[in-house]
Amino acid sequence: MSVNLSKGQAISLEKKDGGTLTAVRMGLGWQAAKRRGLFGSRTKEIDLDASAVLFAEKQPVDVVFFRHLVSDDGSVRHTGDNLVGGAGQGGDDESILVDLQRVPVHIDQIVFTVNSFTGQTFQEVQNAFCRLVDETNGQELARYTLDGGGDYTAQIMAKVHRAGSGWTMTALGTPANGRTFQDLMPAILPHL
């Protein structure tokens, strides 16, 4: 059963049977919003990019995104760049896989971001979401829906952080501006 997260809400990533999650997928999905024009409605392609920034004691130590698909230690992997969205018809357009057991112990937080590489604002995006899936069985654990659009080009979506011997996910949903994860670093730091 999936939990619909609201901004700032945190959930534990421990399984109900007492076990811990070993591998999760952060999925990102979106569609271009239809725009009315003189000759009817149409959509413009939107290139959103999912990134995962790995932190150790509030310092970025690695990043996974469309130009660096696998973390240096191999524990985090991006499945590839989607340039237009909507390919999954409600499914994930981009995914980042995290093998929680392989994440080095010094990594204490992984922050997931989404940005419009081509600079369109979220007013031009609809049905955008990020979701966390138990990769071992495909069960959706949590979903954060971006609603309302806005005059910004990025979102700090969520973070997964160590909590004792397990992990916790927090939905952040913080709007920001930037075309790349590097542009978003000042907006990420207050959430660590």
PDB file of C-alpha atoms in Angstrom:
ATOM      1  CA  MET A   1       0.000   0.000   0.000  1.00  0.00           C
ATOM      2  CA  SER A   2       1.423   3.362  -1.050  1.00  0.00           C
ATOM      3  CA  VAL A   3       1.484   6.508   1.078  1.00  0.00           C
ATOM      4  CA  ASN A   4       0.658   9.830  -0.598  1.00  0.00           C
ATOM      5  CA  LEU A   5       3.153  12.227   0.919  1.00  0.00           C
ATOM      6  CA  SER A   6       2.587  15.879   1.585  1.00  0.00           C
ATOM      7  CA  LYS A   7       5.382  18.444   1.605  1.00  0.00           C
ATOM      8  CA  GLY A   8       7.750  17.840   4.527  1.00  0.00           C
ATOM      9  CA  GLN A   9       6.221  14.492   5.499  1.00  0.00           C
ATOM     10  CA  ALA A  10       8.656  11.694   6.395  1.00  0.00           C
ATOM     11  CA  ILE A  11       8.158   7.938   6.286  1.00  0.00           C
ATOM     12  CA  SER A  12      10.383   5.164   7.533  1.00  0.00           C
ATOM     13  CA  LEU A  13      11.691   2.780   4.920  1.00  0.00           C
ATOM     14  CA  GLU A  14      11.498  -0.259   7.193  1.00  0.00           C
ATOM     15  CA  LYS A  15       9.281  -3.077   5.980  1.00  0.00           C
ATOM     16  CA  LYS A  16       6.142  -3.953   7.908  1.00  0.00           C
ATOM     17  CA  ASP A  17       7.482  -7.453   8.580  1.00  0.00           C
ATOM     18  CA  GLY A  18      10.412  -5.924  10.480  1.00  0.00           C
ATOM     19  CA  GLY A  19      12.905  -6.293   7.668  1.00  0.00           C
ATOM     20  CA  THR A  20      14.638  -3.421   5.987  1.00  0.00           C
ATOM     21  CA  LEU A  21      14.515  -2.328   2.394  1.00  0.00           C
ATOM     22  CA  THR A  22      17.550  -3.302   0.395  1.00  0.00           C
ATOM     23  CA  ALA A  23      16.908  -1.581  -2.942  1.00  0.00           C
ATOM     24  CA  VAL A  24      14.611   1.293  -3.879  1.00  0.00           C
ATOM     25  CA  ARG A  25      13.761   3.136  -7.066  1.00  0.00           C
ATOM     26  CA  MET A  26      12.952   6.817  -7.143  1.00  0.00           C
ATOM     27  CA  GLY A  27      10.742   7.255 -10.189  1.00  0.00           C
ATOM     28  CA  LEU A  28       9.925  10.564 -11.847  1.00  0.00           C
ATOM     29  CA  GLY A  29       7.036  11.035 -14.236  1.00  0.00           C
ATOM     30  CA  TRP A  30       5.566  14.061 -16.024  1.00  0.00           C
ATOM     31  CA  GLN A  31       3.646  15.261 -19.030  1.00  0.00           C
ATOM     32  CA  ALA A  32       3.705  18.525 -20.922  1.00  0.00           C
ATOM     33  CA  ALA A  33       0.629  20.614 -20.124  1.00  0.00           C
ATOM     34  CA  LYS A  34      -1.694  21.263 -23.031  1.00  0.00           C
ATOM     35  CA  ARG A  35      -1.772  24.879 -24.125  1.00  0.00           C
ATOM     36  CA  ARG A  36      -4.623  26.497 -25.977  1.00  0.00           C
ATOM     37  CA  GLY A  37      -3.651  28.324 -29.104  1.00  0.00           C
ATOM     38  CA  LEU A  38      -5.304  29.910 -32.070  1.00  0.00           C
ATOM     39  CA  PHE A  39      -5.567  26.522 -33.783  1.00  0.00           C
ATOM     40  CA  GLY A  40      -6.577  24.363 -30.802  1.00  0.00           C
ATOM     41  CA  SER A  41      -4.586  22.840 -27.968  1.00  0.00           C
ATOM     42  CA  ARG A  42      -1.080  21.466 -28.291  1.00  0.00           C
ATOM     43  CA  THR A  43       1.822  20.419 -26.118  1.00  0.00           C
ATOM     44  CA  LYS A  44       5.461  21.437 -26.118  1.00  0.00           C
ATOM     45  CA  GLU A  45       8.119  18.878 -25.273  1.00  0.00           C
ATOM     46  CA  ILE A  46       9.501  19.252 -21.744  1.00  0.00           C
ATOM     47  CA  ASP A  47      12.913  17.847 -20.778  1.00  0.00           C
ATOM     48  CA  LEU A  48      12.938  17.252 -17.026  1.00  0.00           C
ATOM     49  CA  ASP A  49      15.978  15.644 -15.458  1.00  0.00           C
ATOM     50  CA  ALA A  50      16.150  13.572 -12.287  1.00  0.00           C
ATOM     51  CA  SER A  51      19.315  13.722 -10.206  1.00  0.00           C
ATOM     52  CA  ALA A  52      20.495  12.197  -6.933  1.00  0.00           C
ATOM     53  CA  VAL A  53      23.109  14.055  -4.907  1.00  0.00           C
ATOM     54  CA  LEU A  54      24.934  11.954  -2.297  1.00  0.00           C
ATOM     55  CA  PHE A  55      26.015  13.748   0.870  1.00  0.00           C
ATOM     56  CA  ALA A  56      28.366  12.915   3.713  1.00  0.00           C
ATOM     57  CA  GLU A  57      28.052  15.234   6.706  1.00  0.00           C
ATOM     58  CA  LYS A  58      26.348  17.932   4.595  1.00  0.00           C
ATOM     59  CA  GLN A  59      29.060  17.830   1.933  1.00  0.00           C
ATOM     60  CA  PRO A  60      28.249  16.642  -1.616  1.00  0.00           C
ATOM     61  CA  VAL A  61      30.495  13.698  -2.480  1.00  0.00           C
ATOM     62  CA  ASP A  62      28.902  12.267  -5.640  1.00  0.00           C
ATOM     63  CA  VAL A  63      25.987  12.800  -7.990  1.00  0.00           C
ATOM     64  CA  VAL A  64      24.012  10.628 -10.379  1.00  0.00           C
ATOM     65  CA  PHE A  65      22.328  12.316 -13.352  1.00  0.00           C
ATOM     66  CA  PHE A  66      21.996  11.951 -17.121  1.00  0.00           C
ATOM     67  CA  ARG A  67      25.718  12.626 -17.725  1.00  0.00           C
ATOM     68  CA  HIS A  68      26.982  10.465 -14.835  1.00  0.00           C
ATOM     69  CA  LEU A  69      24.657   7.467 -14.739  1.00  0.00           C
ATOM     70  CA  VAL A  70      26.333   5.468 -11.956  1.00  0.00           C
ATOM     71  CA  SER A  71      27.747   6.667  -8.632  1.00  0.00           C
ATOM     72  CA  ASP A  72      31.468   6.146  -8.166  1.00  0.00           C
ATOM     73  CA  ASP A  73      30.808   3.314  -5.675  1.00  0.00           C
ATOM     74  CA  GLY A  74      28.114   1.709  -7.894  1.00  0.00           C
ATOM     75  CA  SER A  75      25.316   1.911  -5.307  1.00  0.00           C
ATOM     76  CA  VAL A  76      23.179   4.463  -7.185  1.00  0.00           C
ATOM     77  CA  ARG A  77      22.239   4.152 -10.863  1.00  0.00           C
ATOM     78  CA  HIS A  78      20.243   6.368 -13.252  1.00  0.00           C
ATOM     79  CA  THR A  79      18.337   4.408 -15.914  1.00  0.00           C
ATOM     80  CA  GLY A  80      18.736   7.048 -18.632  1.00  0.00           C
ATOM     81  CA  ASP A  81      17.565  10.417 -19.882  1.00  0.00           C
ATOM     82  CA  ASN A  82      14.027  11.021 -21.154  1.00  0.00           C
ATOM     83  CA  LEU A  83      13.871  14.189 -23.232  1.00  0.00           C
ATOM     84  CA  VAL A  84      10.090  14.615 -23.530  1.00  0.00           C
ATOM     85  CA  GLY A  85       8.221  12.981 -20.615  1.00  0.00           C
ATOM     86  CA  GLY A  86       4.917  11.178 -20.808  1.00  0.00           C
ATOM     87  CA  ALA A  87       6.553   8.082 -22.317  1.00  0.00           C
ATOM     88  CA  GLY A  88       5.230   5.866 -19.551  1.00  0.00           C
ATOM     89  CA  GLN A  89       1.673   7.253 -19.794  1.00  0.00           C
ATOM     90  CA  GLY A  90       1.591   7.774 -16.054  1.00  0.00           C
ATOM     91  CA  GLY A  91       4.585   5.562 -15.345  1.00  0.00           C
ATOM     92  CA  ASP A  92       8.162   6.541 -14.604  1.00  0.00           C
ATOM     93  CA  ASP A  93       9.881   8.585 -17.285  1.00  0.00           C
ATOM     94  CA  GLU A  94      13.218   8.603 -15.472  1.00  0.00           C
ATOM     95  CA  SER A  95      14.329   6.393 -12.590  1.00  0.00           C
ATOM     96  CA  ILE A  96      17.177   6.310 -10.139  1.00  0.00           C
ATOM     97  CA  LEU A  97      17.925   2.968  -8.469  1.00  0.00           C
ATOM     98  CA  VAL A  98      19.523   2.898  -5.024  1.00  0.00           C
ATOM     99  CA  ASP A  99      21.038  -0.275  -3.558  1.00  0.00           C
ATOM    100  CA  LEU A 100      20.749   0.770   0.090  1.00  0.00           C
ATOM    101  CA  GLN A 101      22.985  -2.072   1.272  1.00  0.00           C
ATOM    102  CA  ARG A 102      25.828  -0.890  -0.980  1.00  0.00           C
ATOM    103  CA  VAL A 103      25.627   2.810  -0.077  1.00  0.00           C
ATOM    104  CA  PRO A 104      28.896   3.499   1.775  1.00  0.00           C
ATOM    105  CA  VAL A 105      28.458   4.154   5.493  1.00  0.00           C
ATOM    106  CA  HIS A 106      29.799   7.702   5.242  1.00  0.00           C
ATOM    107  CA  ILE A 107      26.929   8.662   2.886  1.00  0.00           C
ATOM    108  CA  ASP A 108      24.152   9.813   5.211  1.00  0.00           C
ATOM    109  CA  GLN A 109      21.728  11.524   2.801  1.00  0.00           C
ATOM    110  CA  ILE A 110      20.687  11.231  -0.819  1.00  0.00           C
ATOM    111  CA  VAL A 111      18.710  14.187  -2.170  1.00  0.00           C
ATOM    112  CA  PHE A 112      16.573  13.743  -5.289  1.00  0.00           C
ATOM    113  CA  THR A 113      16.006  16.741  -7.522  1.00  0.00           C
ATOM    114  CA  VAL A 114      14.232  17.446 -10.775  1.00  0.00           C
ATOM    115  CA  ASN A 115      15.028  20.338 -13.052  1.00  0.00           C
ATOM    116  CA  SER A 116      13.966  21.619 -16.450  1.00  0.00           C
ATOM    117  CA  PHE A 117      17.120  21.406 -18.511  1.00  0.00           C
ATOM    118  CA  THR A 118      15.560  23.447 -21.310  1.00  0.00           C
ATOM    119  CA  GLY A 119      14.358  26.130 -18.888  1.00  0.00           C
ATOM    120  CA  GLN A 120      10.582  25.692 -19.087  1.00  0.00           C
ATOM    121  CA  THR A 121       8.733  26.380 -15.857  1.00  0.00           C
ATOM    122  CA  PHE A 122       6.528  23.936 -13.994  1.00  0.00           C
ATOM    123  CA  GLN A 123       3.522  25.899 -15.273  1.00  0.00           C
ATOM    124  CA  GLU A 124       4.170  23.973 -18.489  1.00  0.00           C
ATOM    125  CA  VAL A 125       4.193  20.572 -16.736  1.00  0.00           C
ATOM    126  CA  GLN A 126       1.269  18.446 -15.567  1.00  0.00           C
ATOM    127  CA  ASN A 127       0.848  15.131 -13.769  1.00  0.00           C
ATOM    128  CA  ALA A 128       4.364  15.340 -12.348  1.00  0.00           C
ATOM    129  CA  PHE A 129       5.282  13.026  -9.476  1.00  0.00           C
ATOM    130  CA  CYS A 130       8.119  11.293  -7.779  1.00  0.00           C
ATOM    131  CA  ARG A 131       7.607   7.927  -6.149  1.00  0.00           C
ATOM    132  CA  LEU A 132       9.597   5.480  -4.114  1.00  0.00           C
ATOM    133  CA  VAL A 133       9.329   1.813  -5.074  1.00  0.00           C
ATOM    134  CA  ASP A 134      10.646  -1.296  -3.304  1.00  0.00           C
ATOM    135  CA  GLU A 135      12.803  -2.556  -6.158  1.00  0.00           C
ATOM    136  CA  THR A 136      12.780  -6.150  -4.860  1.00  0.00           C
ATOM    137  CA  ASN A 137       9.025  -6.598  -5.412  1.00  0.00           C
ATOM    138  CA  GLY A 138       7.877  -3.546  -7.406  1.00  0.00           C
ATOM    139  CA  GLN A 139       5.583  -2.277  -4.627  1.00  0.00           C
ATOM    140  CA  GLU A 140       5.112   1.490  -4.535  1.00  0.00           C
ATOM    141  CA  LEU A 141       5.894   2.703  -1.026  1.00  0.00           C
ATOM    142  CA  ALA A 142       5.310   6.425  -1.308  1.00  0.00           C
ATOM    143  CA  ARG A 143       4.331   9.049  -3.868  1.00  0.00           C
ATOM    144  CA  TYR A 144       4.770  12.801  -3.868  1.00  0.00           C
ATOM    145  CA  THR A 145       2.699  14.653  -6.451  1.00  0.00           C
ATOM    146  CA  LEU A 146       3.746  18.035  -7.783  1.00  0.00           C
ATOM    147  CA  ASP A 147       0.515  19.936  -7.971  1.00  0.00           C
ATOM    148  CA  GLY A 148      -0.247  23.462  -9.033  1.00  0.00           C
ATOM    149  CA  GLY A 149       2.771  24.093 -11.253  1.00  0.00           C
ATOM    150  CA  GLY A 150       4.628  27.317 -10.743  1.00  0.00           C
ATOM    151  CA  ASP A 151       6.998  29.885 -12.120  1.00  0.00           C
ATOM    152  CA  TYR A 152      10.134  27.899 -11.271  1.00  0.00           C
ATOM    153  CA  THR A 153      12.324  25.484 -13.201  1.00  0.00           C
ATOM    154  CA  ALA A 154      13.240  22.921 -10.546  1.00  0.00           C
ATOM    155  CA  GLN A 155      12.118  21.076  -7.439  1.00  0.00           C
ATOM    156  CA  ILE A 156      14.039  19.605  -4.546  1.00  0.00           C
ATOM    157  CA  MET A 157      11.784  16.544  -4.519  1.00  0.00           C
ATOM    158  CA  ALA A 158      12.742  14.295  -1.628  1.00  0.00           C
ATOM    159  CA  LYS A 159      15.594  12.938   0.402  1.00  0.00           C
ATOM    160  CA  VAL A 160      16.472   9.524   1.752  1.00  0.00           C
ATOM    161  CA  HIS A 161      18.544   9.698   4.910  1.00  0.00           C
ATOM    162  CA  ARG A 162      19.929   7.336   7.484  1.00  0.00           C
ATOM    163  CA  ALA A 163      17.865   6.907  10.645  1.00  0.00           C
ATOM    164  CA  GLY A 164      19.600   4.578  13.078  1.00  0.00           C
ATOM    165  CA  SER A 165      20.245   1.337  11.228  1.00  0.00           C
ATOM    166  CA  GLY A 166      17.609   2.055   8.566  1.00  0.00           C
ATOM    167  CA  TRP A 167      16.562   4.781   6.160  1.00  0.00           C
ATOM    168  CA  THR A 168      13.794   7.399   6.124  1.00  0.00           C
ATOM    169  CA  MET A 169      12.308   9.277   3.179  1.00  0.00           C
ATOM    170  CA  THR A 170      11.170  12.881   3.490  1.00  0.00           C
ATOM    171  CA  ALA A 171       9.120  14.594   0.770  1.00  0.00           C
ATOM    172  CA  LEU A 172      10.533  18.096   0.357  1.00  0.00           C
ATOM    173  CA  GLY A 173       8.742  19.571  -2.663  1.00  0.00           C
ATOM    174  CA  THR A 174      10.713  22.804  -2.527  1.00  0.00           C
ATOM    175  CA  PRO A 175      10.568  24.951  -5.662  1.00  0.00           C
ATOM    176  CA  ALA A 176      13.854  26.296  -6.983  1.00  0.00           C
ATOM    177  CA  ASN A 177      15.374  27.655 -10.153  1.00  0.00           C
ATOM    178  CA  GLY A 178      18.133  26.094 -12.170  1.00  0.00           C
ATOM    179  CA  ARG A 179      18.808  24.001 -15.242  1.00  0.00           C
ATOM    180  CA  THR A 180      21.171  21.534 -13.532  1.00  0.00           C
ATOM    181  CA  PHE A 181      21.725  20.007 -10.102  1.00  0.00           C
ATOM    182  CA  GLN A 182      24.737  22.314  -9.663  1.00  0.00           C
ATOM    183  CA  ASP A 183      22.414  25.320  -9.912  1.00  0.00           C
ATOM    184  CA  LEU A 184      20.265  23.801  -7.142  1.00  0.00           C
ATOM    185  CA  MET A 185      22.971  23.328  -4.521  1.00  0.00           C
ATOM    186  CA  PRO A 186      22.147  26.562  -2.611  1.00  0.00           C
ATOM    187  CA  ALA A 187      18.486  25.446  -2.432  1.00  0.00           C
ATOM    188  CA  ILE A 188      19.430  21.893  -1.306  1.00  0.00           C
ATOM    189  CA  LEU A 189      21.724  22.813   1.586  1.00  0.00           C
ATOM    190  CA  PRO A 190      18.981  24.088   3.978  1.00  0.00           C
ATOM    191  CA  HIS A 191      17.316  20.632   3.767  1.00  0.00           C
ATOM    192  CA  LEU A 192      20.305  18.666   5.045  1.00  0.00           C
TER     193      LEU A 192
END
